[in-house]
Short mmCIF file of C-alpha atoms in Angstrom, two decimals:
data_model
loop_
_atom_site.label_atom_id
_atom_site.label_comp_id
_atom_site.label_asym_id
_atom_site.label_seq_id
_atom_site.Cartn_x
_atom_site.Cartn_y
_atom_site.Cartn_z
CA MET A 1 33.45 46.22 29.39
CA SER A 2 35.66 43.32 30.42
CA MET A 3 37.55 41.48 27.68
CA GLY A 4 36.04 38.19 28.84
CA ASP A 5 32.98 36.94 30.65
CA ARG A 6 34.83 36.74 33.96
CA PRO A 7 35.41 39.72 36.26
CA VAL A 8 39.01 40.84 36.75
CA ALA A 9 40.67 41.11 40.16
CA LEU A 10 43.97 42.77 41.01
CA VAL A 11 45.68 41.31 44.08
CA THR A 12 48.81 43.01 45.39
CA GLY A 13 51.46 40.95 47.18
CA ALA A 14 50.17 37.94 45.25
CA ALA A 15 53.36 35.92 44.88
CA ARG A 16 52.94 34.04 48.15
CA GLY A 17 51.17 33.79 51.47
CA ILE A 18 47.82 35.48 52.00
CA GLY A 19 47.89 37.21 48.63
CA LEU A 20 48.41 34.00 46.70
CA ALA A 21 45.71 32.21 48.69
CA ILE A 22 43.27 35.02 47.91
CA ALA A 23 44.19 35.01 44.23
CA ALA A 24 43.71 31.24 43.93
CA ALA A 25 40.37 31.38 45.74
CA LEU A 26 39.17 34.18 43.49
CA GLY A 27 40.25 32.22 40.44
CA ALA A 28 38.18 29.27 41.63
CA ALA A 29 35.26 31.67 42.19
CA GLY A 30 35.31 32.83 38.56
CA TYR A 31 37.73 35.75 38.45
CA ASP A 32 40.66 36.39 36.13
CA LEU A 33 43.66 37.62 38.10
CA VAL A 34 46.30 40.30 37.94
CA LEU A 35 49.02 39.09 40.31
CA ALA A 36 51.00 42.16 41.29
CA ASP A 37 54.11 41.81 43.40
CA ARG A 38 57.57 43.24 43.95
CA ALA A 39 59.00 39.74 43.49
CA ALA A 40 61.22 38.91 40.54
CA PRO A 41 59.33 37.72 37.44
CA GLU A 42 60.53 34.14 37.90
CA ASP A 43 59.07 34.13 41.41
CA LEU A 44 55.64 34.95 39.98
CA VAL A 45 55.71 31.91 37.67
CA PRO A 46 54.61 29.31 40.27
CA ALA A 47 51.98 31.71 41.63
CA GLU A 48 50.52 32.20 38.16
CA ALA A 49 50.56 28.46 37.55
CA ARG A 50 48.62 27.82 40.75
CA VAL A 51 45.98 30.39 39.85
CA ARG A 52 45.70 29.28 36.22
CA ALA A 53 45.01 25.75 37.47
CA THR A 54 41.67 27.11 38.73
CA GLY A 55 40.68 28.03 35.17
CA ALA A 56 41.58 31.71 35.47
CA ARG A 57 43.51 33.83 33.03
CA THR A 58 46.42 35.56 34.74
CA PHE A 59 48.75 38.48 34.24
CA GLY A 60 51.88 38.73 36.37
CA ALA A 61 52.79 42.34 37.11
CA ARG A 62 56.07 43.19 38.81
CA PHE A 63 55.98 46.60 40.49
CA ASP A 64 57.01 48.40 43.65
CA LEU A 65 53.96 49.59 45.58
CA ALA A 66 56.00 52.38 47.17
CA ALA A 67 57.02 53.77 43.75
CA LEU A 68 53.97 55.79 42.73
CA ASP A 69 55.28 56.33 39.20
CA GLU A 70 55.06 52.57 38.61
CA HIS A 71 51.33 52.38 39.37
CA GLY A 72 50.01 53.82 36.12
CA PRO A 73 52.11 51.69 33.77
CA MET A 74 51.29 48.53 35.73
CA LEU A 75 47.57 49.23 35.63
CA ALA A 76 47.67 50.03 31.92
CA ALA A 77 49.49 46.78 31.16
CA ALA A 78 47.05 44.81 33.29
CA ALA A 79 44.03 46.36 31.59
CA SER A 80 45.53 45.62 28.19
CA ALA A 81 46.08 41.98 29.13
CA LEU A 82 42.83 41.17 30.95
CA GLY A 83 40.48 44.15 30.85
CA PRO A 84 39.27 46.72 33.40
CA ILE A 85 39.69 45.97 37.10
CA ASP A 86 36.48 44.98 38.90
CA LEU A 87 38.03 44.03 42.24
CA LEU A 88 41.06 45.40 44.03
CA VAL A 89 42.54 43.43 46.90
CA ASN A 90 45.09 45.54 48.75
CA ASN A 91 47.15 42.83 50.39
CA ALA A 92 50.78 43.86 49.85
CA GLY A 93 52.60 45.17 52.89
CA MET A 94 55.71 44.82 54.97
CA GLY A 95 56.55 44.27 58.61
CA ALA A 96 58.67 46.53 60.75
CA VAL A 97 62.10 47.13 59.26
CA GLU A 98 63.60 46.76 62.71
CA ARG A 99 61.87 45.83 65.96
CA GLY A 100 63.02 47.71 69.03
CA ASP A 101 62.38 50.50 71.49
CA LEU A 102 59.79 52.99 70.20
CA LEU A 103 62.01 55.79 71.49
CA ALA A 104 64.77 54.61 69.14
CA LEU A 105 62.57 54.35 66.01
CA LYS A 106 64.54 55.60 63.01
CA PRO A 107 62.89 58.11 60.67
CA GLU A 108 64.04 56.23 57.58
CA ASN A 109 62.46 52.99 58.84
CA PHE A 110 59.23 54.80 59.64
CA ASP A 111 59.17 56.41 56.20
CA ARG A 112 59.76 53.09 54.45
CA ILE A 113 56.90 51.26 56.10
CA ILE A 114 54.52 54.19 55.62
CA ASP A 115 55.50 54.43 51.94
CA VAL A 116 54.58 50.79 51.35
CA ASN A 117 51.75 50.00 53.74
CA LEU A 118 49.87 53.29 53.67
CA ARG A 119 50.98 55.78 51.03
CA GLY A 120 51.48 53.26 48.23
CA THR A 121 48.22 51.46 48.96
CA LEU A 122 46.23 54.69 49.19
CA PHE A 123 47.40 56.07 45.87
CA LEU A 124 47.13 52.76 44.03
CA THR A 125 43.55 52.50 45.26
CA GLN A 126 42.88 56.05 44.11
CA GLN A 127 43.89 55.17 40.55
CA VAL A 128 42.01 51.87 40.46
CA VAL A 129 38.80 53.39 41.81
CA ALA A 130 39.01 56.24 39.30
CA GLY A 131 39.15 53.59 36.58
CA MET A 132 36.16 51.77 38.04
CA LEU A 133 34.09 54.94 38.06
CA ALA A 134 35.07 55.79 34.50
CA THR A 135 34.47 52.34 32.96
CA ALA A 136 31.22 50.43 32.71
CA SER A 137 31.19 46.78 33.77
CA PRO A 138 28.52 44.10 34.18
CA HIS A 139 30.35 42.80 37.24
CA ARG A 140 30.23 43.73 40.90
CA ARG A 141 32.96 46.16 41.92
CA ALA A 142 34.72 46.16 45.28
CA VAL A 143 37.87 47.17 47.14
CA ILE A 144 39.10 44.84 49.89
CA THR A 145 42.02 45.97 52.03
CA VAL A 146 43.97 43.61 54.26
CA THR A 147 45.17 45.42 57.37
CA SER A 148 45.95 43.65 60.66
CA VAL A 149 44.80 43.32 64.24
CA SER A 150 47.70 45.70 64.78
CA ALA A 151 45.45 48.46 63.44
CA ALA A 152 43.89 48.38 66.91
CA LEU A 153 46.31 46.42 69.14
CA ALA A 154 49.49 48.27 70.09
CA SER A 155 52.98 46.73 69.97
CA PRO A 156 55.53 49.39 71.01
CA GLU A 157 58.44 47.37 69.62
CA ARG A 158 56.95 47.75 66.11
CA ALA A 159 54.94 50.92 66.45
CA ASP A 160 55.66 51.96 62.87
CA TYR A 161 53.83 48.87 61.59
CA CYS A 162 50.87 49.47 63.91
CA ILE A 163 50.65 53.12 62.86
CA SER A 164 50.72 52.19 59.18
CA LYS A 165 47.88 49.71 59.62
CA ALA A 166 45.81 52.07 61.77
CA GLY A 167 46.18 54.74 59.12
CA LEU A 168 45.21 52.28 56.42
CA SER A 169 42.11 51.32 58.39
CA MET A 170 41.03 54.96 58.57
CA PHE A 171 41.60 55.29 54.84
CA VAL A 172 39.23 52.37 54.28
CA GLN A 173 36.54 54.07 56.37
CA ASN A 174 36.88 57.28 54.39
CA LEU A 175 36.84 55.40 51.09
CA ALA A 176 33.71 53.50 52.11
CA LEU A 177 31.89 56.77 52.77
CA ARG A 178 33.12 58.31 49.53
CA LEU A 179 31.93 55.34 47.45
CA ALA A 180 28.82 54.30 49.37
CA ASP A 181 26.41 55.62 46.74
CA THR A 182 28.34 54.22 43.76
CA GLY A 183 27.73 50.52 44.35
CA ILE A 184 31.44 49.84 44.88
CA GLY A 185 31.78 47.84 48.09
CA VAL A 186 34.63 48.73 50.45
CA TYR A 187 35.81 46.33 53.15
CA GLU A 188 38.63 45.78 55.61
CA LEU A 189 40.01 42.40 56.63
CA ARG A 190 42.02 42.29 59.87
CA PRO A 191 44.05 39.08 60.10
CA GLY A 192 45.54 38.00 63.38
CA ILE A 193 48.46 35.56 63.68
CA ILE A 194 48.62 33.90 60.26
CA ARG A 195 51.07 31.19 59.25
CA THR A 196 53.00 32.70 56.33
CA GLU A 197 56.57 33.36 55.26
CA MET A 198 56.35 36.72 57.05
CA THR A 199 55.70 35.07 60.41
CA ALA A 200 58.11 32.15 59.93
CA GLY A 201 60.86 33.89 61.87
CA VAL A 202 58.69 34.23 64.98
CA ALA A 203 56.84 30.91 64.64
CA ALA A 204 58.34 29.39 67.78
CA LYS A 205 57.34 32.43 69.83
CA TYR A 206 53.74 32.30 68.61
CA ASP A 207 53.53 28.53 68.93
CA ARG A 208 54.28 29.01 72.61
CA ARG A 209 51.94 31.96 73.09
CA ILE A 210 49.06 30.25 71.29
CA ALA A 211 49.55 27.19 73.50
CA GLU A 212 49.38 29.55 76.50
CA GLY A 213 46.01 30.91 75.34
CA LEU A 214 46.83 34.04 73.34
CA VAL A 215 44.39 33.02 70.59
CA PRO A 216 41.03 31.84 72.00
CA ALA A 217 40.49 29.57 68.98
CA GLY A 218 43.68 27.75 69.97
CA ARG A 219 45.40 27.71 66.60
CA TRP A 220 47.26 29.70 63.98
CA GLY A 221 45.26 31.32 61.22
CA GLU A 222 45.97 30.03 57.73
CA PRO A 223 46.03 32.00 54.45
CA ASP A 224 42.90 30.14 53.33
CA ASP A 225 41.02 31.58 56.31
CA ILE A 226 41.58 35.02 54.85
CA ALA A 227 40.94 33.91 51.27
CA ARG A 228 37.50 32.50 52.04
CA ALA A 229 36.43 35.76 53.65
CA ALA A 230 37.74 37.78 50.71
CA VAL A 231 35.71 35.73 48.24
CA GLY A 232 32.52 36.22 50.24
CA LEU A 233 33.00 39.98 50.30
CA ALA A 234 34.05 40.17 46.66
CA THR A 235 31.09 38.26 45.31
CA GLY A 236 28.44 40.33 47.04
CA ALA A 237 27.34 38.06 49.87
CA PHE A 238 27.68 41.09 52.17
CA GLY A 239 26.75 43.80 49.72
CA PHE A 240 25.01 46.07 52.26
CA ALA A 241 27.95 45.94 54.68
CA THR A 242 30.19 48.46 52.94
CA GLY A 243 32.76 49.86 55.35
CA ALA A 244 32.67 46.69 57.45
CA VAL A 245 35.76 45.59 59.36
CA LEU A 246 36.05 41.82 59.63
CA ALA A 247 38.40 40.40 62.27
CA LEU A 248 39.98 37.12 61.16
CA ASP A 249 41.97 36.35 64.27
CA GLY A 250 40.38 33.47 66.16
CA GLY A 251 39.16 35.84 68.86
CA LEU A 252 42.58 37.39 69.50
CA SER A 253 41.27 40.96 69.50
CA LEU A 254 38.24 40.31 71.69
CA GLY A 255 38.26 42.08 75.03
CA ARG A 256 38.84 39.71 77.95
CA LEU A 257 39.07 39.91 81.73
#
């Protein structure tokens, strides 16, 4: 059982951006939070402070998602601090190491992005779900994975990123089928163009393209747009929709003539 009355959520990539927004929203919704990130411990301090301000207990966990041998110790420390994990939010990921011609894609760059975005996420999820199945809890259990519209929309200059997200999306579908009869909900969130530190370097480009009509909604997405959806899925508002893919992109991925 959980150490407290509140369910426990683990959010990866929680030091900033979408991950931090999700963690804060979950805290406000009644969760205690494990904030896992590759960031230095001092960089997790303001993130923990923001989440604790919602009334949540927090545990800051520094680990490298790509280093599979770090998963077990991180999860053990988190469970010792807050209790068993009821909700996993797979948010951590990285963009293309180097944008450029698909025909010049370097194997080491491909391997790096697959190790983080796909391999690391898959095997972390495997461990967390095994713990969920082995430990009783009075709380709803779920796995929410943040992918990208790039799981379905091709960008040849960053094909490695697109491939990693497409693979992650297929993993979610397989996981949803595997867990459908267990009561553990499995969901995929596909953000579009979201205003975060990751997109800061291409902000001017997307400002222009949004003004030209790229996004039907006519604006950037914000981290809170993703966080609100995550809370709804986590708390059971869409309990019968396991395996669902939710586009959070202002209509970007809709087919148009």
